[in-house]
Amino acid sequence: MEIRALFFYFLIFIIPYFLTKQLLRRYKNLPPSPSYCLPVIGHLHLFKKPIHQAFADLADRYGPVLFMRFGSRPVVLVSSPSDAEECFTRNDLVFANRPRLLAGKHLGYNYTTLMWASYGDHWRNLRRIASAELLSSHRLHMFYSIRVEEVRSLVGRLVRASESKEFGTGDMKMMFFELTLNVMMRMITGKRYYGEKSEEFEEAVRFKEIIRETFQLSGATDMADFVPVLKWLGVSRTEKKLVILQEKRDRFMQNLIEEHRTTRRLSMSEATSKTMIDVLLSRQEAETEYYTDGVIRGMIQVMLTAGTDTSASTMEWALSLLLNNPEALAKVQAEIDARTGQNRLIEESDLAKLPYLQAVVTETLRMYPPAPLIPPHESSEECTVGGFRVPRGTMLLVNIWAIQNDPKLWAEPRKFMPERFQGLGMEGNLGLVMSPFGAGRRGCPGEALAVRMVGLALGTLIQCFDWKRVGEEMVDMSGGTGLIMPKAQPLIAKYRPRKTVSRLISQCCD
């Protein structure tokens, strides 16, 4: 009886001891956490729009490395360059995975696309295809004529729309989107959606809507991602929308593949690999089991969504900043005139000789990075960041907007000052202090294309036109919501063809 009683008391004391020890270890040396972690939802009630600014405010209050709970999901928020660099250098392999979110399940083909796949052989193969074949320097050089033709086609459309007027008025958000979509579609499929010679208007309307929904839903916060019981109860409205959207995306991409497959079959000759789809179909013919239509569709979707709205948004922000800072606009125009003369239009090879234009683009990317929060990563094992313990399975969010707009790192961060980057170049290395395209092995493979596209388009428009605001009021610089950081109000601007380059402009109207 005494032995039984001793054993009973032993259990009473030893079980709580081990449970307490386990709990203490679980929470030992975690990063600081904001107050008011509520049952079930955790810190989700702290979500305010714009989310990157809300997170920056939390970092100012609690520190550059924060531990939070989004429902049942542990999250670490990083808002300093040194800690971000630690994540993507020493811990780069640990944070090479993506969290399992609904967007990745439905838009990422069950987490198998370049964007959403877990780190491993499949992801490495997709990354190699994207970096070495689809977006290599050689491939970008092959597609150079497409970028030039589309930029000059935009110039021609603007000129024609302003005929018989002192100043034309343009919806630059729409113009920039049509420009980048034409470039990406021609690179990927050989099709052209906008312009005088386009015959794909209805298809363009469908795809524009798909792109809009993709960014809207990818950036939406779905509670079911963080509170699993909502998924089991079937109350996730976002998931239903994601399923419908993916069905539309799938049909659209498969039609593009079938069109190319038919063309290749009828050509009766070996593929010339002129478009990205041709490259992928050639791969499919060599490795049928791996390069399924699903893999090809996923790759096309990533390229199209990553290469359209992001570059278009950067162009819109850049021109908006220049319109609000006319002295900087005049300085860019004078630099282009001095370096290229009045006998030819600007080319991509000129960009390296236009340091102020490069500085304008870099300053725009600093103030308005395409993705204010780097797409989420997840730790595959326990590690340390900033001296704090990060448990396995923790979602990592890096607030690149907070880093690039931190007054401790940048003098007057919300003031447009291209001069701070003069002499550095658009692809200069500032480490994680300035990293608008992400970092580490999962950094954006399309950075070189985006930088070329934005520089060429912005430089050509400034060379060919005089620009001004539609009224005395400053351009509204407030940001919208979504996966990227769009302007809340589309940019409407006035422009006038420059007489000094009228002969060059006329070439774009032929």
Coordinates of C-alpha atoms in Angstrom, one line a residue:
M1 CA 0.0 0.0 0.0
E2 CA 2.8 2.4 0.9
I3 CA 4.6 1.6 -2.3
R4 CA 1.4 2.3 -4.2
A5 CA 1.0 5.6 -2.4
L6 CA 4.6 6.6 -3.0
F7 CA 4.2 5.8 -6.7
F8 CA 1.0 7.9 -6.8
Y9 CA 2.8 10.9 -5.2
F10 CA 5.7 10.3 -7.5
L11 CA 3.4 10.6 -10.5
I12 CA 1.7 13.7 -9.1
F13 CA 5.0 15.5 -8.9
I14 CA 7.0 14.1 -11.7
I15 CA 4.5 14.5 -14.5
P16 CA 3.9 18.3 -13.8
Y17 CA 7.7 18.6 -13.6
F18 CA 8.3 17.2 -17.0
L19 CA 5.4 19.1 -18.5
T20 CA 6.7 22.3 -17.0
K21 CA 10.2 21.6 -18.3
Q22 CA 8.9 20.9 -21.7
L23 CA 6.8 24.1 -21.8
L24 CA 9.7 26.1 -20.5
R25 CA 12.0 24.7 -23.2
R26 CA 9.3 25.4 -25.8
Y27 CA 9.2 29.1 -24.9
K28 CA 12.8 29.5 -23.8
N29 CA 14.7 32.3 -25.6
L30 CA 12.0 33.0 -28.1
P31 CA 12.0 36.5 -29.7
P32 CA 9.9 39.1 -27.9
S33 CA 6.2 38.9 -28.6
P34 CA 3.5 41.6 -28.8
S35 CA 1.0 41.8 -26.0
Y36 CA -2.6 40.6 -26.3
C37 CA -2.1 37.1 -27.9
L38 CA -5.7 36.0 -27.9
P39 CA -7.0 32.4 -27.7
V40 CA -7.5 30.7 -31.0
I41 CA -6.6 33.7 -33.2
G42 CA -3.3 34.6 -31.5
H43 CA -2.1 38.0 -32.9
L44 CA -4.3 38.0 -36.0
H45 CA -6.3 40.9 -34.5
L46 CA -3.2 43.1 -35.0
F47 CA -3.6 42.9 -38.8
K48 CA -4.2 46.3 -40.1
K49 CA -3.9 47.6 -43.6
P50 CA -1.4 48.3 -45.0
I51 CA 0.0 45.3 -43.3
H52 CA 3.7 46.1 -43.9
Q53 CA 3.3 49.4 -42.1
A54 CA 1.4 47.8 -39.2
F55 CA 4.3 45.3 -38.9
A56 CA 6.8 48.1 -39.0
D57 CA 5.0 49.8 -36.1
L58 CA 5.2 46.6 -34.1
A59 CA 8.9 46.2 -34.8
D60 CA 9.5 49.8 -33.6
R61 CA 7.7 49.0 -30.4
Y62 CA 9.0 45.5 -29.6
G63 CA 12.2 45.0 -31.6
P64 CA 13.5 43.9 -35.0
V65 CA 12.8 40.2 -34.4
L66 CA 9.3 39.3 -33.2
F67 CA 7.6 36.1 -32.4
M68 CA 3.9 36.0 -33.1
R69 CA 1.1 33.5 -33.5
F70 CA -1.2 33.7 -36.4
G71 CA -3.9 31.4 -35.1
S72 CA -2.1 28.1 -34.4
R73 CA 0.9 28.9 -36.7
P74 CA 4.1 30.3 -35.2
V75 CA 5.6 33.2 -37.0
V76 CA 8.8 35.2 -36.8
L77 CA 8.8 38.7 -38.2
V78 CA 12.2 40.2 -39.2
S79 CA 12.6 43.9 -39.8
S80 CA 16.4 44.6 -39.7
P81 CA 19.0 44.0 -42.4
S82 CA 21.4 42.1 -40.2
D83 CA 18.8 39.7 -39.0
A84 CA 17.4 39.3 -42.5
E85 CA 20.9 38.6 -43.8
E86 CA 21.3 35.9 -41.1
C87 CA 18.1 34.3 -42.4
F88 CA 19.3 34.2 -46.0
T89 CA 23.0 33.4 -45.5
R90 CA 23.8 31.2 -42.5
N91 CA 20.2 29.9 -42.3
D92 CA 19.4 30.1 -46.0
L93 CA 18.9 26.3 -46.3
V94 CA 16.8 26.1 -43.1
F95 CA 14.4 28.7 -44.5
A96 CA 14.4 27.4 -48.0
N97 CA 10.9 25.9 -47.7
R98 CA 7.5 27.6 -48.1
P99 CA 4.6 27.3 -45.6
R100 CA 1.6 25.3 -46.7
L101 CA -1.0 28.1 -47.4
L102 CA -4.2 27.8 -49.4
A103 CA -2.8 29.9 -52.2
G104 CA 0.0 27.5 -52.7
K105 CA -2.4 24.5 -52.7
H106 CA -4.7 25.8 -55.3
L107 CA -2.7 28.3 -57.4
G108 CA 0.6 26.5 -56.9
Y109 CA -0.6 23.1 -58.2
N110 CA -0.5 21.5 -54.7
Y111 CA 2.8 23.2 -53.8
T112 CA 4.7 22.0 -57.0
T113 CA 5.4 25.3 -58.8
L114 CA 8.6 27.3 -58.6
M115 CA 7.0 29.7 -56.2
W116 CA 5.5 27.2 -53.8
A117 CA 7.5 23.9 -54.1
S118 CA 9.4 22.7 -51.0
Y119 CA 13.2 22.8 -51.3
G120 CA 14.5 19.7 -53.0
D121 CA 15.3 18.1 -56.3
H122 CA 12.1 19.2 -57.9
W123 CA 12.4 22.8 -56.9
R124 CA 16.1 22.9 -57.8
N125 CA 15.2 21.6 -61.3
L126 CA 12.5 24.3 -61.8
R127 CA 14.9 27.0 -60.6
R128 CA 17.6 25.8 -63.0
I129 CA 15.2 25.9 -65.9
A130 CA 14.0 29.4 -64.9
S131 CA 17.5 30.9 -64.3
A132 CA 19.6 29.0 -66.9
E133 CA 17.2 28.7 -69.8
L134 CA 14.1 30.9 -69.6
L135 CA 15.6 34.0 -67.9
S136 CA 19.3 33.6 -68.7
S137 CA 21.4 36.5 -70.1
H138 CA 21.4 34.8 -73.4
R139 CA 17.6 34.3 -73.5
L140 CA 17.0 37.9 -72.4
H141 CA 19.3 39.1 -75.2
M142 CA 17.3 37.0 -77.7
F143 CA 14.1 38.8 -76.5
Y144 CA 15.7 42.2 -76.6
S145 CA 13.9 43.2 -79.8
I146 CA 10.5 42.4 -78.2
R147 CA 11.1 44.8 -75.4
V148 CA 12.2 47.6 -77.8
E149 CA 9.3 47.0 -80.2
E150 CA 6.7 47.1 -77.4
V151 CA 8.2 50.2 -75.7
R152 CA 8.2 52.0 -79.1
S153 CA 4.7 50.8 -79.9
L154 CA 3.6 52.4 -76.6
V155 CA 5.2 55.7 -77.7
G156 CA 3.3 55.5 -81.0
R157 CA 0.0 54.9 -79.2
L158 CA 0.6 57.9 -76.9
V159 CA 1.5 60.1 -79.9
R160 CA -1.6 59.2 -81.8
A161 CA -3.9 59.7 -78.8
S162 CA -2.5 63.2 -78.3
E163 CA -2.8 64.4 -81.9
S164 CA -4.5 67.8 -82.3
K165 CA -4.1 68.5 -78.6
E166 CA -1.5 70.6 -76.8
F167 CA -1.2 67.8 -74.1
G168 CA -2.5 64.3 -74.2
T169 CA -3.9 62.6 -71.1
G170 CA -3.0 59.0 -70.4
D171 CA -4.0 56.3 -67.9
M172 CA -0.5 55.2 -67.2
K173 CA -1.5 52.3 -64.9
M174 CA -3.3 50.8 -67.8
M175 CA -0.6 51.7 -70.3
F176 CA 2.2 50.2 -68.2
F177 CA 0.2 47.0 -67.6
E178 CA -0.5 46.6 -71.3
L179 CA 3.2 47.1 -72.1
T180 CA 4.5 44.5 -69.6
L181 CA 1.8 42.0 -70.6
N182 CA 2.7 42.4 -74.3
V183 CA 6.4 41.8 -73.5
M184 CA 5.8 38.8 -71.3
M185 CA 3.2 37.2 -73.6
R186 CA 5.5 37.6 -76.6
M187 CA 8.4 36.1 -74.7
I188 CA 6.3 33.2 -73.5
T189 CA 3.9 32.5 -76.3
G190 CA 4.7 34.8 -79.2
K191 CA 1.3 36.5 -78.9
R192 CA 0.6 40.2 -78.6
Y193 CA -2.5 41.3 -76.7
Y194 CA -2.6 45.1 -77.1
G195 CA -1.8 47.6 -79.9
E196 CA -2.9 48.2 -83.4
K197 CA -1.8 44.9 -84.8
S198 CA -3.3 42.8 -82.0
E199 CA -6.0 40.3 -82.8
E200 CA -6.4 38.8 -79.3
F201 CA -8.5 41.4 -77.6
E202 CA -11.1 39.1 -76.0
E203 CA -8.3 36.7 -74.8
A204 CA -6.5 39.8 -73.4
V205 CA -9.6 40.8 -71.4
R206 CA -9.9 37.3 -69.9
F207 CA -6.2 37.2 -69.0
K208 CA -6.2 40.7 -67.5
E209 CA -9.0 39.6 -65.2
I210 CA -7.2 36.4 -64.2
I211 CA -4.1 38.5 -63.3
R212 CA -6.2 40.9 -61.2
E213 CA -7.9 38.0 -59.3
T214 CA -4.5 36.3 -58.8
F215 CA -2.9 39.2 -57.1
Q216 CA -6.0 40.0 -55.1
L217 CA -6.5 36.4 -53.8
S218 CA -2.8 35.7 -53.3
G219 CA -2.5 38.7 -51.1
A220 CA -5.7 38.0 -49.2
T221 CA -5.5 36.9 -45.6
D222 CA -7.5 33.7 -45.2
M223 CA -8.2 32.8 -41.6
A224 CA -8.4 29.1 -42.6
D225 CA -4.6 29.2 -43.2
F226 CA -4.1 29.9 -39.5
V227 CA -7.2 28.5 -37.8
P228 CA -7.5 24.9 -39.3
V229 CA -11.0 24.3 -37.8
L230 CA -12.4 26.8 -40.2
K231 CA -11.2 24.7 -43.1
W232 CA -12.8 21.6 -41.7
L233 CA -16.1 23.5 -41.2
G234 CA -16.0 24.6 -44.8
V235 CA -16.4 28.3 -44.1
S236 CA -13.4 29.6 -46.1
R237 CA -14.8 31.9 -48.8
T238 CA -11.3 32.6 -50.1
E239 CA -10.6 28.9 -50.8
K240 CA -13.8 28.6 -52.9
K241 CA -12.6 31.6 -54.9
L242 CA -9.1 30.1 -55.3
V243 CA -10.6 26.9 -56.7
I244 CA -12.7 28.8 -59.3
L245 CA -9.7 31.0 -60.2
Q246 CA -7.4 28.1 -60.7
E247 CA -9.8 26.4 -63.0
K248 CA -9.9 29.5 -65.2
R249 CA -6.1 29.8 -65.1
D250 CA -5.7 26.2 -66.0
R251 CA -8.0 26.4 -69.0
F252 CA -6.3 29.5 -70.2
M253 CA -2.7 28.1 -69.9
Q254 CA -3.6 24.7 -71.4
N255 CA -5.1 26.5 -74.5
L256 CA -1.8 28.3 -75.0
I257 CA 0.1 25.0 -74.7
E258 CA -2.2 23.2 -77.2
E259 CA -1.9 26.1 -79.7
H260 CA 1.9 25.8 -79.6
R261 CA 1.8 22.0 -79.7
T262 CA -0.3 22.2 -82.9
T263 CA 1.9 24.8 -84.5
R264 CA 5.0 22.6 -83.8
R265 CA 3.3 19.6 -85.2
L266 CA 2.3 21.4 -88.4
S267 CA 5.6 23.0 -88.9
M268 CA 7.2 19.6 -89.8
S269 CA 10.5 20.9 -88.6
E270 CA 12.6 20.8 -85.4
A271 CA 11.6 23.4 -82.8
T272 CA 13.5 26.6 -83.0
S273 CA 12.8 27.4 -79.3
K274 CA 11.8 31.0 -80.0
T275 CA 9.4 31.3 -77.1
M276 CA 9.5 30.0 -73.6
I277 CA 6.7 27.6 -74.3
D278 CA 8.8 26.2 -77.1
V279 CA 11.7 25.6 -74.8
L280 CA 9.4 23.8 -72.3
L281 CA 7.8 21.7 -75.0
S282 CA 11.2 20.7 -76.3
R283 CA 12.1 19.6 -72.7
Q284 CA 8.8 17.6 -72.6
E285 CA 9.7 15.7 -75.8
A286 CA 13.0 14.7 -74.2
E287 CA 11.7 13.9 -70.7
T288 CA 8.0 13.2 -71.1
E289 CA 7.4 11.8 -67.6
Y290 CA 8.8 14.8 -65.8
Y291 CA 7.8 17.7 -67.9
T292 CA 4.0 17.1 -67.8
D293 CA 1.6 19.7 -69.0
G294 CA 1.0 20.6 -65.3
V295 CA 4.6 21.4 -64.8
I296 CA 4.6 23.6 -67.9
R297 CA 1.4 25.3 -66.9
G298 CA 2.8 26.1 -63.5
M299 CA 6.0 27.6 -65.0
I300 CA 4.0 29.7 -67.4
Q301 CA 1.8 31.0 -64.6
V302 CA 4.7 32.0 -62.4
M303 CA 6.4 33.8 -65.3
L304 CA 3.3 35.7 -66.3
T305 CA 2.1 36.8 -62.9
A306 CA 5.6 37.7 -61.7
G307 CA 6.6 39.6 -64.8
T308 CA 3.5 41.8 -65.5
D309 CA 2.0 43.7 -62.5
T310 CA 5.2 44.0 -60.6
S311 CA 7.2 45.8 -63.3
A312 CA 4.1 47.8 -64.3
S313 CA 3.6 48.9 -60.7
T314 CA 7.3 50.0 -60.4
M315 CA 7.0 52.1 -63.6
E316 CA 3.8 53.8 -62.3
W317 CA 5.4 54.6 -58.9
A318 CA 8.6 55.9 -60.6
L319 CA 6.7 58.3 -63.0
S320 CA 4.4 59.4 -60.1
L321 CA 7.5 60.3 -58.0
L322 CA 9.0 62.2 -61.0
L323 CA 5.8 64.2 -61.6
N324 CA 5.8 65.2 -57.9
N325 CA 9.5 66.1 -58.2
P326 CA 9.8 68.0 -61.6
E327 CA 13.4 69.0 -60.9
A328 CA 14.4 65.3 -60.9
L329 CA 12.3 64.7 -64.0
A330 CA 14.2 67.5 -65.8
K331 CA 17.5 66.1 -64.6
V332 CA 16.7 62.6 -66.0
Q333 CA 15.7 64.2 -69.4
A334 CA 18.8 66.3 -69.6
E335 CA 21.0 63.3 -68.8
I336 CA 19.4 61.2 -71.6
D337 CA 19.7 64.1 -74.1
A338 CA 23.4 64.6 -73.2
R339 CA 24.3 60.9 -73.3
T340 CA 22.3 59.6 -76.3
G341 CA 21.9 62.8 -78.4
Q342 CA 18.9 63.5 -80.6
N343 CA 19.7 61.1 -83.4
R344 CA 18.5 57.9 -81.9
L345 CA 16.1 56.5 -79.2
I346 CA 17.5 55.1 -76.0
E347 CA 18.6 51.4 -75.9
E348 CA 19.2 49.0 -73.1
S349 CA 22.9 49.3 -73.6
D350 CA 22.6 53.0 -72.7
L351 CA 21.3 52.3 -69.2
A352 CA 24.7 51.7 -67.7
K353 CA 25.7 55.2 -69.0
L354 CA 22.7 56.9 -67.4
P355 CA 23.5 56.9 -63.6
Y356 CA 20.7 59.3 -62.6
L357 CA 18.0 57.3 -64.4
Q358 CA 19.4 54.2 -62.7
A359 CA 19.3 56.1 -59.4
V360 CA 15.6 57.0 -60.0
V361 CA 14.7 53.4 -60.6
T362 CA 16.6 52.2 -57.5
E363 CA 15.1 54.9 -55.3
T364 CA 11.7 53.9 -56.5
L365 CA 12.3 50.3 -55.6
R366 CA 13.6 51.4 -52.2
M367 CA 10.5 53.4 -51.4
Y368 CA 8.0 51.1 -53.1
P369 CA 9.4 47.6 -53.3
P370 CA 7.2 45.3 -55.6
A371 CA 6.5 43.0 -52.6
P372 CA 6.7 44.9 -49.2
L373 CA 6.9 41.5 -47.4
I374 CA 9.2 39.0 -49.0
P375 CA 7.1 35.9 -49.8
P376 CA 6.9 33.7 -46.7
H377 CA 9.5 31.1 -45.9
E378 CA 9.3 28.3 -43.3
S379 CA 12.0 26.8 -41.1
S380 CA 12.7 23.1 -41.7
E381 CA 14.5 22.7 -38.4
E382 CA 15.2 24.7 -35.3
C383 CA 17.7 27.6 -35.7
T384 CA 18.7 31.0 -34.2
V385 CA 18.0 34.5 -35.6
G386 CA 19.3 37.6 -33.9
G387 CA 20.3 35.4 -30.9
F388 CA 16.8 34.1 -30.5
R389 CA 15.6 30.5 -30.9
V390 CA 13.3 29.9 -33.9
P391 CA 11.4 26.5 -33.6
R392 CA 11.1 24.1 -36.5
G393 CA 8.0 24.8 -38.6
T394 CA 7.9 28.6 -38.0
M395 CA 6.8 30.9 -40.8
L396 CA 9.3 33.6 -41.6
L397 CA 8.2 37.0 -42.8
V398 CA 10.8 39.6 -43.7
N399 CA 9.5 43.2 -43.9
I400 CA 11.6 44.5 -46.7
W401 CA 9.6 47.8 -46.8
A402 CA 10.4 48.5 -43.1
I403 CA 14.1 47.9 -43.8
Q404 CA 14.2 50.1 -46.9
N405 CA 12.3 52.9 -45.1
D406 CA 14.0 52.7 -41.7
P407 CA 15.1 56.2 -40.6
K408 CA 18.0 54.6 -38.7
L409 CA 19.4 53.3 -42.0
W410 CA 18.3 56.0 -44.4
A411 CA 18.3 59.8 -44.2
E412 CA 14.8 61.1 -44.7
P413 CA 13.5 57.7 -46.0
R414 CA 10.1 59.0 -47.2
K415 CA 11.8 61.7 -49.2
F416 CA 12.5 61.0 -52.9
M417 CA 16.3 61.4 -53.2
P418 CA 17.8 59.5 -56.2
E419 CA 21.1 61.2 -55.4
R420 CA 21.6 58.7 -52.6
F421 CA 22.2 56.0 -55.2
Q422 CA 24.2 57.8 -57.8
G423 CA 27.2 55.9 -58.9
L424 CA 25.8 52.6 -57.6
G425 CA 23.7 51.4 -60.5
M426 CA 20.4 49.6 -60.6
E427 CA 22.0 46.3 -59.7
G428 CA 24.5 47.6 -57.2
N429 CA 25.1 45.5 -54.1
L430 CA 23.7 47.0 -50.8
G431 CA 23.1 43.6 -49.1
L432 CA 19.9 43.2 -47.2
V433 CA 19.7 47.0 -46.6
M434 CA 18.3 47.2 -50.1
S435 CA 16.8 44.0 -51.4
P436 CA 13.5 44.7 -53.3
F437 CA 13.7 41.3 -55.2
G438 CA 14.2 39.1 -52.2
A439 CA 17.4 37.3 -51.2
G440 CA 19.0 33.8 -50.8
R441 CA 18.4 30.8 -52.9
R442 CA 14.7 31.7 -53.3
G443 CA 15.3 35.3 -54.5
C444 CA 13.5 36.4 -57.6
P445 CA 15.1 35.0 -60.8
G446 CA 13.5 37.7 -62.9
E447 CA 15.3 40.6 -61.3
A448 CA 17.5 41.3 -64.4
L449 CA 14.5 41.3 -66.7
A450 CA 12.6 43.7 -64.5
V451 CA 15.4 46.1 -64.1
R452 CA 16.0 46.2 -67.9
M453 CA 12.3 46.6 -68.7
V454 CA 11.7 49.4 -66.2
G455 CA 14.8 51.3 -67.2
L456 CA 14.2 51.1 -70.9
A457 CA 10.5 52.0 -70.7
L458 CA 10.9 54.9 -68.3
G459 CA 13.9 56.3 -70.2
T460 CA 12.2 56.1 -73.5
L461 CA 9.0 57.9 -72.3
I462 CA 11.1 60.7 -70.7
Q463 CA 13.2 61.1 -73.8
C464 CA 10.1 61.3 -76.1
F465 CA 7.7 63.3 -74.0
D466 CA 7.3 66.3 -71.7
W467 CA 5.3 65.2 -68.7
K468 CA 3.2 67.1 -66.1
R469 CA 0.5 66.5 -63.5
V470 CA -3.2 66.8 -64.6
G471 CA -3.7 69.6 -62.1
E472 CA -1.9 71.6 -59.4
E473 CA -2.4 68.9 -56.8
M474 CA 0.4 66.5 -56.1
V475 CA 0.0 62.9 -57.4
D476 CA -1.6 60.8 -54.7
M477 CA 1.1 58.5 -53.4
S478 CA -1.0 56.3 -51.1
G479 CA -0.7 52.6 -51.6
G480 CA -3.4 50.0 -52.2
T481 CA -3.7 46.5 -50.8
G482 CA -2.7 43.2 -52.3
L483 CA 0.3 40.9 -52.7
I484 CA 2.3 43.7 -54.4
M485 CA 2.1 47.4 -53.4
P486 CA 0.0 49.1 -56.1
K487 CA -1.0 52.7 -56.1
A488 CA -4.4 53.2 -54.5
Q489 CA -5.3 55.7 -57.2
P490 CA -4.2 54.9 -60.8
L491 CA -1.8 57.5 -62.3
I492 CA -3.4 59.8 -64.8
A493 CA -0.7 62.1 -66.4
K494 CA -0.5 64.7 -69.1
Y495 CA 2.2 64.4 -71.8
R496 CA 3.4 66.2 -74.9
P497 CA 5.7 64.9 -77.7
R498 CA 9.0 66.8 -77.6
K499 CA 9.8 68.8 -80.7
T500 CA 13.5 68.1 -80.3
V501 CA 13.0 64.4 -81.0
S502 CA 10.0 64.6 -83.2
R503 CA 11.8 62.8 -86.0
L504 CA 12.6 59.9 -83.7
I505 CA 9.1 59.8 -82.4
S506 CA 7.7 59.6 -85.9
Q507 CA 9.5 56.3 -86.4
C508 CA 7.4 54.8 -83.6
C509 CA 4.2 55.8 -85.4
D510 CA 5.1 54.1 -88.7

